[in-house]
Amino acid sequence: MGTGDEEYDYLFKVVLIGDSGVGKSNLLARFTRNEFNLESKSTIGVEFATRSIKVNKKIIKAQIWDTAGQERYRAITSAYYRGAVGALLVYDIAKQLTYQNVERWLSELRDHADQNIVIMLVGNKSDLRHLRAVPADEATAFAEANNLSFIETSALDSTNVETAFENILTEIHRKVSARQMDSMDGDEIDKVCMKPIRIDATTANTNDSAAFQIKQFCCNASA
Amino acid sequence: MLELDIGKMGDHVQKYVNDNDMNLKNSFWKKNIRNLPGRASPKKESKSVSSSASTSFDDFQESVSDAWEIEAEDEILRMSEVKISKRVAHSAAVNVINNHKASIEEIHKSKNYSNSDPQGESSSQTYKESRHTENKVNFPNSEVDTNKLTKFQVLLESNLLNLEDLKKLSWSGVPVEVRPMTWRLLAGYLPTSTERRQEALDRKRIDYANLVKQYYDTDKDEAYKDTYRQIHIDIPRMSTPLFQQTTVQEMFERILFIWAIRHPASGYVQGMNDLVTPFYVIFLQEYLPIGTNIETLDVSSISKKNRDSLEADSFWCLSKFLDGIQDNYIFAQLGIQYKVNQLKELIQRIDGTLHGHLMKHGIDYLQFSFRWMNNLLTRELPLRCSIRLWDTYLAESDCFATFQLYVCAAFLLHWRQELLEKKDFQGLLIMLQNLQTQNWTDTDISLLVAEAYRLKFTFADAPNHLTTKR
Ligand SMILES: Nc1nc2c(ncn2[C@@H]2O[C@H](COP(=O)(O)OP(=O)(O)OP(=O)(O)O)[C@@H](O)[C@H]2O)c(=O)[nH]1
Ligand SMILES: [Mg+2]
């Protein structure tokens, strides 16, 4: 687990959302610790982990917030959407209901998250082929219609877990860089790399941890 | 020993804990506990006599002497041999205890968490001073334990139980042998009259069987399907072999489902399954010879009748227990949000340095203490420690909702030094969500609740205290 000491170029806050039991905590455990646990306990409130990866020669530190899936917790968890630049919206390919609820999760994001947030739809438990209840092409079509990227993963056998996180972080990075391109010449891009996120941060509560960290980083970078 | 077997169920890194427990056990007997460096010494403590000891501290002493009255001697003997861990509270707690031992009234404590010190500078100083190197020992099952057990037995067998006495005696821990009956009484599940006890128990068990028939065995109402689904997702995720048994999982599902239906204002909330566990494990032990390893036990080998009783008792005690904290689980969990705010203000008053440190790095109390409150620290402690903590919670009865706030405060302050050493948000939050308690013993919990008691006494009545900005 990262402690934040190491060097990085970007810090992106990403949230994991979706119904209870779809495998959010295990996706996080697989990505950050390469672990899987059939008896991982239900998440209470939010849990937190980080990992840094390299994208386009830049070190991106992902600060990932794993939220509790039960509807009851939504009042608490939605507070954590603030300042997030990415969301993995997870359902269980073997449970139709968790897919039906994707719409509701999208509207949660619309209500509480930044409008520029990058959303990736994730169909987890792809190892459960014999129990599949949600066809992949149906989810693909839904994702396209809603302008989301889409991937199927298995936290159990690791399929696509790395790719899913890499893809969303790359996409966030691309979006961030593109917005920088709009506003300045290439040379300065690296120095003020965090600027677009600062824009996000203005929509976030000042107490928000991610926003706070990003601002700090900016100061360091320009010093 | 039974305690150790329970330890094997510890939530935290089971395997690792076991090994460590064994090490602790083995090494303990070699130590001369009387010569431990850093062992609490009443004389040393009395040097810190301060003429400025506040009136409120005298009151505190008085009230504490009351709380410890009955078991004072036993407890003192136990506690004076207690390990001095790297904890914030220990010197204060041990101080309290030693003061009783010595019965010296002029022993006052210099640690005056002055209310006129909003920055908490003086208190943080105190905390620094109270750090010693860690000397972990367990105490043996000695004469004092037998003594305490006898006191319990006398109380429990008296014709008309004095519940207040039982609470006082239980507050500092209940011996394993009498825990099941003591918990039933503390929870208010059974009457104080010995005569009516068995009859009440029989009736309650029949009542529960009827509830099962009424709500569970029939087709489940459409409205309850969501509840059932959620419980059904959570139960199989309970770790350790005991809870992987179908028989056990079905019992948990019935307990939680029926509780949820009968409490529509809150319904089932994820994490409640952890609150059944202490009751379940304690009542389960009643049907086993002391020393049985419950982890390797096949629960279906227990007779159906006994299993039903175990389930009913767990259900009723859980119900009584949750009655005091229902607002934790209503919509939006307002009770918890409120308590998280209270915790924040409390820490700000007690230890401005730590509070400032957390704030500076963008830590929000909700991020770590929500789970502490929602699960009453069960997720943060090994099961054997949760059970010991339950002794105190149950002995606090009506006031336990408030008391838990102070337990959380004491728990946070326990980690103060390590927290202050973390210099960034991520290090802090990761530490706060993974506090290393796997080696904790009953003694750590005794110190924790003693410190919580002290904090409650010192801060509960202070002016401006807990006036939440909302
Ligand atoms: N077969 C299979 N099982 C999985 C996979 N991912 C998770 N699981 C299992 O699904 C169950 C739920 O996983 P969690 O990761 O705890 O689910 P969650 O989404 O975090 O649930 P909440 O914390 O309640 O919101 C566990 O028993 C996991 O072992 C997967 O890829 N394949
Ligand atoms: Mg989870």
XYZ file of C-alpha atoms and ligand atoms in Angstrom:
726
model
C 0.000 0.000 0.000
C 1.303 3.369 -0.959
C 1.774 5.893 1.739
C 2.057 8.863 -0.494
C 5.767 9.322 -0.071
C 6.711 8.306 -3.541
C 6.953 10.651 -6.457
C 4.118 11.022 -8.876
C 3.068 13.343 -11.660
C -0.657 13.127 -11.238
C -2.979 12.251 -8.413
C -6.402 11.078 -9.511
C -9.258 10.316 -7.199
C -11.401 7.445 -8.431
C -14.516 5.999 -6.796
C -15.820 2.444 -6.974
C -19.593 2.296 -6.938
C -22.317 -0.233 -7.649
C -24.643 -2.606 -5.822
C -23.607 -4.541 -2.787
C -21.859 -7.815 -3.524
C -20.810 -7.081 -7.101
C -17.139 -7.278 -6.135
C -15.964 -3.678 -5.694
C -13.769 -4.424 -2.696
C -12.220 -7.387 -4.436
C -11.460 -5.370 -7.563
C -9.694 -2.897 -5.336
C -7.833 -5.631 -3.461
C -6.790 -7.240 -6.726
C -5.572 -3.975 -8.189
C -3.756 -2.581 -5.164
C -2.550 -5.748 -3.407
C -3.091 -8.519 -5.945
C -5.372 -10.289 -3.494
C -8.756 -11.939 -3.734
C -10.944 -13.089 -0.903
C -14.175 -15.054 -1.190
C -15.054 -14.012 2.350
C -14.235 -10.336 2.149
C -16.535 -8.558 4.536
C -19.124 -6.053 3.491
C -17.783 -2.521 3.266
C -19.000 -0.159 5.953
C -18.963 3.446 4.772
C -15.875 3.827 2.621
C -12.488 2.185 2.362
C -9.437 3.622 0.813
C -6.335 2.436 -1.022
C -3.817 3.767 -3.520
C -1.597 2.527 -6.279
C 0.647 4.247 -8.768
C 0.970 3.180 -12.368
C 2.811 4.507 -15.378
C 0.771 5.932 -18.233
C 2.456 7.628 -21.210
C 5.690 7.946 -19.234
C 3.897 9.727 -16.433
C 3.408 8.304 -12.975
C -0.198 8.418 -12.049
C -1.199 7.838 -8.512
C -4.715 6.512 -8.176
C -6.422 7.274 -4.913
C -9.288 4.828 -4.907
C -12.360 5.058 -2.723
C -14.335 1.877 -2.310
C -17.876 2.577 -1.178
C -20.536 0.468 0.516
C -23.154 -0.791 -1.898
C -26.215 -0.938 0.308
C -28.730 1.734 -0.568
C -28.845 2.715 3.074
C -25.324 4.023 2.935
C -25.849 6.282 -0.011
C -26.305 9.399 2.096
C -22.822 8.817 3.469
C -21.048 7.549 0.398
C -22.236 10.179 -2.044
C -20.195 12.703 -0.081
C -17.127 10.940 -1.395
C -17.936 11.580 -5.028
C -16.806 15.154 -4.618
C -13.458 15.755 -6.200
C -13.459 12.391 -7.953
C -12.226 12.505 -11.546
C -13.150 8.907 -12.331
C -15.759 6.324 -11.370
C -15.850 2.597 -11.912
C -19.513 1.659 -11.930
C -19.558 -2.054 -11.211
C -22.279 -4.670 -11.706
C -22.264 -8.457 -11.460
C -22.669 -10.199 -14.842
C -24.421 -13.066 -13.063
C -26.992 -10.832 -11.334
C -29.466 -9.073 -13.594
C -30.671 -6.791 -10.816
C -27.242 -5.274 -10.272
C -27.207 -4.354 -13.961
C -30.678 -2.850 -13.844
C -29.520 -0.630 -11.009
C -26.748 0.881 -13.131
C -29.178 3.606 -14.196
C -29.726 4.585 -10.606
C -26.019 4.739 -9.943
C -25.579 6.970 -12.977
C -28.101 9.399 -11.649
C -26.340 9.328 -8.273
C -23.214 10.427 -10.089
C -25.068 13.103 -12.000
C -26.387 14.488 -8.711
C -23.233 14.350 -6.650
C -20.149 14.123 -8.848
C -18.330 16.567 -11.058
C -19.889 16.737 -14.493
C -16.579 15.959 -16.192
C -16.068 12.730 -14.271
C -14.900 9.833 -16.433
C -17.181 6.834 -15.945
C -16.363 3.264 -16.819
C -18.987 0.551 -16.695
C -17.518 -2.665 -15.315
C -19.195 -6.068 -15.590
C -17.438 -8.071 -12.888
C -17.324 -11.825 -12.176
C -16.731 -12.702 -15.832
C -15.398 -16.033 -14.582
C -18.963 -17.080 -13.801
C -19.643 -17.908 -17.466
C -22.192 -20.596 -16.735
C -24.234 -18.147 -14.629
C -24.145 -15.171 -16.962
C -27.346 -13.148 -16.783
C -26.221 -9.985 -18.587
C -25.060 -10.415 -22.206
C -21.880 -8.502 -22.969
C -23.280 -6.914 -26.139
C -26.253 -5.545 -24.246
C -23.951 -3.808 -21.797
C -21.743 -2.609 -24.668
C -24.732 -1.014 -26.364
C -25.870 0.578 -23.132
C -22.411 1.987 -22.493
C -22.189 3.440 -25.981
C -25.591 5.058 -25.688
C -24.567 6.654 -22.428
C -21.094 7.634 -23.469
C -19.340 5.346 -21.023
C -16.453 3.021 -21.631
C -17.099 -0.611 -20.846
C -15.118 -3.666 -19.793
C -15.756 -7.063 -18.260
C -13.483 -8.164 -15.414
C -12.917 -10.918 -12.951
C -11.419 -10.054 -9.596
C -11.232 -13.773 -8.957
C -9.033 -14.797 -11.888
C -7.601 -11.283 -12.481
C -8.909 -10.967 -16.022
C -8.900 -7.348 -17.140
C -8.577 -5.862 -13.666
C -5.287 -4.210 -14.455
C -6.602 -3.144 -17.854
C -9.754 -1.630 -16.401
C -7.842 0.621 -14.047
C -5.204 1.423 -16.647
C -7.864 2.374 -19.154
C -9.754 4.686 -16.907
C -6.583 6.351 -15.637
C -5.354 6.794 -19.208
C -8.656 8.257 -20.214
C -8.610 10.677 -17.313
C -5.064 11.620 -18.206
C -6.026 12.193 -21.810
C -8.952 14.354 -20.812
C -6.803 16.361 -18.459
C -4.070 16.871 -21.062
C -6.567 17.805 -23.756
C -8.034 20.480 -21.584
C -4.576 21.805 -20.904
C -3.868 21.862 -24.629
C -6.854 24.086 -25.097
C -5.554 26.673 -22.729
C -1.800 26.870 -23.260
C 1.228 25.893 -25.356
C 2.816 22.524 -25.051
C 5.867 23.621 -23.114
C 4.031 24.617 -20.045
C 1.831 21.611 -19.904
C 3.964 19.551 -17.650
C 4.581 22.257 -15.134
C 0.992 23.009 -14.523
C -0.237 19.551 -15.137
C -2.626 19.644 -12.252
C -4.482 22.677 -13.388
C -7.532 20.999 -14.877
C -8.069 19.141 -11.680
C -7.933 22.368 -9.838
C -10.880 23.353 -11.907
C -12.597 20.260 -10.641
C -11.552 21.110 -7.172
C -13.389 24.377 -7.309
C -16.589 22.440 -7.524
C -15.496 20.373 -4.592
C -15.764 21.139 -0.961
C -12.584 22.734 0.292
C -12.333 20.121 2.989
C -12.202 17.445 0.402
C -9.089 15.438 0.850
C -8.308 14.840 -2.791
C -8.739 18.451 -3.715
C -6.555 19.370 -0.810
C -3.787 17.055 -1.872
C -3.886 18.239 -5.398
C -3.472 21.827 -4.406
C -0.537 20.927 -2.282
C 1.041 19.100 -5.103
C 0.647 22.088 -7.352
C 2.561 24.233 -4.960
C 5.375 21.725 -4.799
C 5.531 21.376 -8.537
C 5.812 25.056 -9.229
C 8.401 25.655 -6.526
C -8.122 -22.007 27.627
C -11.354 -20.833 26.182
C -10.329 -17.240 25.697
C -7.617 -18.335 23.399
C -9.963 -20.352 21.283
C -12.187 -17.388 20.873
C -9.103 -15.530 19.880
C -8.772 -17.759 16.903
C -11.866 -16.218 15.490
C -10.361 -12.791 15.620
C -11.381 -10.849 12.595
C -7.951 -9.549 11.925
C -5.603 -11.708 9.988
C -6.651 -14.869 11.722
C -3.655 -16.987 11.099
C -1.238 -14.337 12.143
C -3.132 -13.594 15.301
C -3.080 -17.210 16.360
C 0.619 -17.443 16.076
C 1.074 -14.274 17.986
C -1.283 -15.321 20.701
C 0.675 -18.476 21.135
C 3.892 -16.556 21.419
C 2.407 -14.283 23.964
C 1.116 -17.187 25.966
C 4.364 -18.997 25.917
C 6.538 -16.117 26.791
C 4.371 -14.755 29.485
C 5.132 -17.349 32.098
C 8.791 -16.670 31.870
C 8.384 -13.085 32.813
C 8.484 -11.788 36.291
C 5.567 -9.496 36.053
C 6.376 -7.768 39.284
C 9.607 -6.427 37.946
C 8.427 -5.058 34.705
C 10.058 -1.849 33.755
C 7.437 0.791 33.463
C 5.060 -1.103 35.654
C 2.572 1.229 37.224
C 3.829 2.304 40.554
C 1.525 4.090 42.928
C 4.442 5.898 44.501
C 5.665 7.267 41.264
C 2.220 8.408 40.363
C 1.794 10.164 43.645
C 4.756 12.360 42.860
C 2.630 13.990 40.291
C 0.345 15.303 42.970
C -0.746 18.687 41.975
C -2.181 21.251 44.256
C -4.089 22.570 41.326
C -6.095 19.411 40.931
C -9.459 20.673 39.980
C -12.624 20.160 41.918
C -13.986 18.287 39.035
C -11.229 15.811 39.366
C -12.138 15.199 42.964
C -15.650 14.560 41.828
C -14.238 12.297 39.248
C -12.322 10.339 41.855
C -15.398 10.019 43.918
C -17.525 8.801 41.113
C -14.850 6.414 40.039
C -14.487 4.979 43.480
C -18.158 4.337 43.266
C -17.908 2.608 39.957
C -15.074 0.422 41.089
C -16.268 -0.155 44.585
C -17.243 -3.753 44.501
C -14.560 -5.233 42.410
C -12.002 -2.662 43.340
C -9.696 -5.015 45.099
C -9.739 -7.735 42.522
C -9.373 -5.355 39.738
C -6.598 -3.475 41.366
C -4.593 -6.591 41.812
C -5.121 -7.497 38.230
C -4.504 -4.102 36.889
C -1.417 -3.360 38.889
C 0.196 -6.232 37.118
C -1.065 -4.985 33.902
C 1.235 -4.451 31.041
C 2.134 -0.931 30.245
C 1.504 -0.628 26.618
C 2.300 2.215 24.312
C -0.989 3.736 24.995
C -2.160 7.190 25.637
C -4.602 6.304 28.307
C -2.689 3.911 30.380
C -1.166 6.131 32.954
C -4.411 7.876 33.550
C -6.296 4.633 33.776
C -3.739 2.890 35.898
C -3.606 5.971 38.005
C -7.284 5.739 38.680
C -6.929 2.154 39.623
C -3.897 2.607 41.776
C -5.491 5.408 43.618
C -8.079 2.967 44.705
C -5.577 0.416 45.671
C -3.762 2.805 47.896
C -6.955 4.395 49.086
C -4.898 7.468 49.581
C -7.065 10.429 49.158
C -4.343 12.947 48.674
C -3.158 11.246 45.554
C -4.313 13.526 42.865
C -3.520 13.562 39.312
C -1.699 16.389 37.723
C -3.222 15.630 34.426
C -5.811 18.251 34.371
C -7.225 18.514 30.918
C -7.968 22.110 31.392
C -10.944 23.402 29.537
C -9.233 26.696 29.191
C -6.765 25.085 26.875
C -8.545 24.829 23.575
C -5.335 24.154 21.731
C -4.797 21.109 23.854
C -1.117 21.876 24.281
C -1.003 20.758 27.859
C -2.879 17.590 27.183
C -0.654 16.662 24.328
C 2.272 17.123 26.617
C 0.699 14.727 29.041
C 0.218 12.180 26.357
C 3.821 12.346 25.406
C 4.927 11.795 28.954
C 2.692 8.842 29.369
C 4.482 6.821 26.759
C 6.566 3.913 27.852
C 8.087 1.048 26.069
C 5.765 -1.787 25.474
C 5.797 -4.691 27.854
C 3.087 -7.029 26.939
C 2.016 -9.676 29.379
C -1.146 -11.492 30.198
C -2.062 -12.160 33.724
C -2.639 -15.682 34.887
C -5.930 -17.134 35.958
C -5.065 -16.478 39.531
C -6.712 -16.263 42.881
C -8.107 -12.863 42.095
C -9.998 -14.270 39.156
C -11.457 -16.995 41.315
C -12.408 -14.332 43.763
C -14.212 -12.343 41.191
C -15.957 -15.419 39.896
C -17.210 -16.212 43.373
C -18.625 -12.728 43.687
C -20.490 -13.180 40.446
C -21.809 -16.551 41.485
C -23.081 -15.213 44.795
C -24.838 -12.377 43.020
C -26.347 -14.515 40.310
C -27.692 -17.011 42.793
C -29.277 -14.531 45.136
C -33.055 -14.724 45.076
C -33.546 -11.220 43.932
C -30.623 -10.002 41.931
C -29.370 -6.505 42.517
C -28.886 -5.435 38.939
C -26.899 -2.364 39.872
C -24.396 -4.523 41.709
C -24.145 -6.825 38.753
C -23.474 -3.876 36.469
C -20.738 -2.559 38.695
C -19.136 -5.937 38.924
C -19.404 -6.539 35.186
C -18.105 -3.194 34.079
C -14.494 -4.296 34.422
C -15.048 -7.643 32.744
C -17.126 -10.778 33.277
C -15.514 -14.172 33.887
C -16.031 -16.614 31.075
C -17.922 -19.086 33.243
C -20.747 -16.721 34.134
C -20.799 -14.572 31.030
C -23.844 -16.079 29.298
C -26.155 -15.630 32.280
C -24.668 -12.265 33.167
C -25.180 -10.932 29.658
C -28.797 -12.082 29.590
C -29.423 -10.204 32.822
C -27.504 -7.096 31.862
C -29.287 -6.905 28.542
C -32.577 -6.918 30.401
C -33.591 -10.102 28.672
C -34.254 -11.970 31.912
C -35.931 -10.905 35.157
C -33.906 -10.262 38.291
C -35.914 -12.743 40.299
C -34.238 -16.135 40.214
C -37.556 -17.852 40.608
C -39.044 -16.419 37.442
C -35.903 -16.663 35.392
C -36.263 -20.116 33.883
C -39.909 -19.591 33.132
C -39.170 -16.318 31.358
C -36.392 -17.931 29.402
C -38.651 -20.748 28.247
C -41.362 -18.342 27.238
C -39.023 -16.077 25.292
C -37.637 -19.012 23.397
C -41.123 -20.084 22.418
C -41.906 -16.514 21.394
C -38.935 -16.514 19.116
C -39.883 -19.838 17.569
C -43.244 -18.297 16.773
C -41.641 -15.279 15.179
C -39.642 -17.584 12.957
C -42.809 -19.354 11.884
C -44.637 -16.112 11.315
C -42.024 -14.202 9.358
C -39.416 -16.530 8.102
C -40.945 -19.857 7.244
C -43.822 -18.325 5.325
C -43.454 -16.803 1.888
C -41.573 -13.610 2.286
C -43.491 -10.450 1.629
C -42.370 -8.641 -1.516
C -41.402 -5.647 0.596
C -38.963 -7.742 2.577
C -37.232 -9.310 -0.381
C -34.630 -6.557 -0.503
C -33.839 -7.015 3.146
C -33.504 -10.713 2.716
C -31.312 -10.305 -0.350
C -28.941 -7.954 1.453
C -28.609 -10.251 4.462
C -28.040 -13.120 2.123
C -25.197 -11.244 0.426
C -23.516 -10.349 3.707
C -23.714 -13.536 5.745
C -21.644 -15.738 3.431
C -18.928 -13.109 3.571
C -18.365 -13.655 7.292
C -14.939 -15.172 7.536
C -13.581 -17.960 9.732
C -14.694 -21.581 9.441
C -17.343 -21.339 12.152
C -19.333 -18.846 10.158
C -18.900 -20.724 6.929
C -21.159 -23.498 8.227
C -24.585 -23.523 6.623
C -26.257 -24.176 9.969
C -24.648 -21.096 11.466
C -25.375 -18.915 8.447
C -29.031 -19.868 8.505
C -29.279 -18.978 12.169
C -27.750 -15.571 11.511
C -30.060 -14.976 8.577
C -33.140 -15.698 10.663
C -31.984 -13.527 13.561
C -31.215 -10.556 11.334
C -34.206 -10.916 9.067
C -36.690 -11.069 11.912
C -35.010 -8.210 13.701
C -35.177 -6.097 10.533
C -38.852 -6.797 9.962
C -39.675 -5.911 13.508
C -37.756 -2.648 13.267
C -38.982 -1.078 10.051
C -37.625 2.371 10.915
C -34.126 1.104 10.506
C -34.311 -2.270 8.837
C -31.199 -4.284 8.209
C -28.019 -2.264 7.859
C -24.810 -3.828 6.595
C -22.542 -4.584 9.479
C -25.290 -5.645 11.878
C -24.238 -9.233 11.409
C -21.050 -8.338 13.277
C -23.163 -7.254 16.230
C -24.801 -10.662 16.514
C -21.463 -12.443 16.669
C -20.446 -11.721 20.298
C -23.828 -12.860 21.597
C -23.840 -15.905 19.393
C -20.383 -17.030 20.398
C -21.003 -16.514 24.112
C -24.262 -18.427 24.116
C -22.761 -21.135 21.949
C -20.119 -21.798 24.580
C -22.795 -22.639 27.077
C -23.392 -25.901 25.302
C -19.756 -26.850 25.107
C -17.220 -27.937 27.657
C -14.954 -25.042 28.585
C -11.925 -25.137 26.383
C -13.678 -26.380 23.279
C -12.264 -24.856 20.154
C -15.318 -23.364 18.539
C -13.552 -22.893 15.254
C -13.320 -26.600 14.606
C -16.738 -27.251 16.055
C -19.501 -28.637 13.867
C -22.471 -26.651 15.105
C -24.962 -29.135 13.703
C -23.608 -31.622 16.239
C -25.335 -29.600 18.940
C -28.901 -30.712 19.573
C -31.673 -28.923 17.716
C -33.204 -27.830 20.991
C -29.992 -26.221 22.153
C -29.406 -24.594 18.821
C -32.877 -23.091 18.955
C -32.224 -21.746 22.435
C -28.920 -20.305 21.343
C -30.563 -18.594 18.402
C -33.441 -17.223 20.457
C -31.136 -15.893 23.174
C -28.914 -14.227 20.591
C -31.935 -12.658 18.963
C -33.427 -11.223 22.136
C -30.166 -9.934 23.486
C -29.330 -8.319 20.160
C -32.747 -6.677 20.175
C -32.282 -5.281 23.667
C -28.802 -4.166 22.814
C -29.800 -2.352 19.624
C -32.740 -0.640 21.316
C -30.298 1.829 22.827
C -28.742 2.807 19.534
C -31.557 2.615 17.033
C -30.957 6.108 15.743
C -27.647 4.827 14.407
C -29.487 2.821 11.827
C -32.413 4.932 10.736
C -32.497 6.628 7.362
C -29.248 8.443 6.488
C -27.882 7.097 9.754
C -28.363 10.427 11.409
C -27.439 9.059 14.815
C -24.008 8.159 13.537
C -23.496 11.391 11.670
C -24.337 13.218 14.852
C -21.952 11.114 16.915
C -19.149 11.546 14.395
C -19.579 15.279 14.860
C -19.503 14.876 18.600
C -16.323 12.852 18.364
C -14.720 15.559 16.307
C -15.577 18.261 18.796
C -14.511 16.120 21.684
C -11.082 15.449 20.212
C -10.713 19.091 19.378
C -11.192 19.881 23.049
C -9.113 17.058 24.464
C -6.218 17.078 22.073
C -6.044 20.082 19.827
C -2.692 18.987 18.453
C -3.988 15.709 17.119
C -7.159 17.299 15.855
C -5.183 19.995 14.096
C -2.918 17.389 12.563
C -5.866 15.456 11.143
C -7.451 18.636 9.837
C -4.241 19.882 8.291
C -3.978 16.732 6.237
C -7.585 16.787 5.145
C -8.805 13.851 7.217
C -12.507 13.869 7.802
C -13.684 12.049 10.939
C -16.435 10.394 8.946
C -13.820 8.611 6.866
C -12.667 6.459 9.742
C -15.077 6.735 12.641
C -18.236 5.924 10.738
C -17.347 2.262 10.840
C -16.293 2.505 14.495
C -19.764 3.700 15.387
C -21.748 1.615 12.951
C -20.107 -1.618 14.072
C -19.305 -0.581 17.637
C -15.603 -1.197 16.979
C -16.130 -4.874 16.126
C -14.342 -4.353 12.821
C -11.379 -2.746 14.541
C -10.845 -5.338 17.274
C -10.280 -9.080 17.469
C -13.425 -10.898 18.539
C -12.129 -11.770 22.009
C -11.654 -8.049 22.649
C -15.091 -7.160 21.325
C -16.515 -9.639 23.795
C -14.670 -8.000 26.657
C -15.837 -4.603 25.419
C -19.426 -5.896 25.342
C -19.123 -6.648 29.083
C -18.698 -2.948 29.675
C -21.226 -1.834 27.064
C -23.872 -4.096 28.582
C -22.981 -2.905 32.070
C -23.456 0.677 30.896
C -26.926 -0.274 29.653
C -28.914 2.938 29.114
C -25.893 5.141 28.845
C -23.971 2.975 26.477
C -24.808 5.019 23.414
C -23.058 8.003 24.981
C -20.333 5.918 26.475
C -19.413 4.490 23.115
C -18.537 7.975 21.957
C -15.922 8.197 24.686
C -14.640 4.742 23.877
C -14.109 5.917 20.300
C -12.328 9.015 21.570
C -10.047 6.954 23.807
C -9.435 4.586 20.930
C -8.376 7.389 18.603
C -6.164 8.961 21.249
C -4.485 5.630 21.796
C -2.886 5.953 18.365
C -1.996 9.590 18.716
C 1.788 9.237 18.513
C 1.802 7.055 15.419
C -0.738 9.340 13.823
C 1.345 12.423 14.486
C 4.254 10.709 12.791
C 2.284 10.290 9.571
C 2.850 13.304 7.457
C 0.288 12.965 4.710
C -3.350 12.266 4.060
C -2.895 8.822 2.593
C -0.608 7.530 5.289
C -3.015 8.768 7.911
C -6.152 7.380 6.376
C -4.651 4.007 5.584
C -3.431 3.739 9.137
C -6.785 4.805 10.571
C -8.592 2.208 8.506
C -6.186 -0.578 9.444
C -5.349 -0.087 13.099
C -3.204 -2.924 14.334
C -5.013 -4.424 17.283
C -4.459 -8.085 16.565
C -2.319 -8.545 19.650
C -4.709 -6.786 21.962
C -5.910 -8.579 25.053
C -8.597 -7.993 27.667
C -6.164 -5.749 29.453
C -6.018 -3.338 26.547
C -9.788 -3.134 26.608
C -9.842 -2.586 30.370
C -7.477 0.325 29.900
C -9.479 1.628 26.966
C -12.755 1.709 28.868
C -11.100 3.144 31.966
C -9.779 5.972 29.848
C -13.167 6.384 28.192
C -14.716 6.627 31.617
C -12.246 9.275 32.633
C -12.868 11.274 29.469
C -16.583 11.021 29.940
C -16.311 12.246 33.467
C -14.009 15.089 32.593
C -15.754 16.273 29.475
C -19.372 15.257 29.594
C -20.432 18.107 31.838
C -17.963 20.675 30.684
C -19.531 23.875 29.410
C -20.070 24.146 25.669
C -19.361 20.507 25.435
C -20.926 18.756 22.503
C -22.941 21.611 21.268
C -22.839 20.501 17.707
C -22.831 22.883 14.856
C -25.037 21.236 12.375
N -16.686 -15.549 -8.905
C -16.338 -14.315 -8.545
N -16.660 -13.856 -7.333
C -16.300 -12.606 -7.011
C -15.591 -11.769 -7.897
N -15.389 -10.585 -7.285
C -15.931 -10.681 -6.061
N -16.486 -11.901 -5.891
C -17.184 -12.380 -4.691
O -18.387 -11.667 -4.537
C -18.633 -11.382 -3.171
C -18.767 -9.902 -2.947
O -17.542 -9.261 -3.211
P -17.149 -7.854 -2.547
O -15.899 -7.421 -3.192
O -17.139 -7.983 -1.077
O -18.386 -6.972 -2.996
P -18.641 -5.399 -2.817
O -19.124 -4.886 -4.112
O -17.441 -4.759 -2.249
O -19.843 -5.388 -1.756
P -20.235 -4.262 -0.667
O -19.016 -3.962 0.130
O -21.307 -4.907 0.149
O -20.756 -3.092 -1.411
C -17.490 -11.988 -2.385
O -17.853 -13.248 -1.909
C -16.409 -12.099 -3.415
O -15.512 -13.129 -3.120
C -15.256 -12.291 -9.187
O -14.641 -11.653 -10.032
N -15.662 -13.571 -9.455
Mg -17.118 -3.823 -0.485
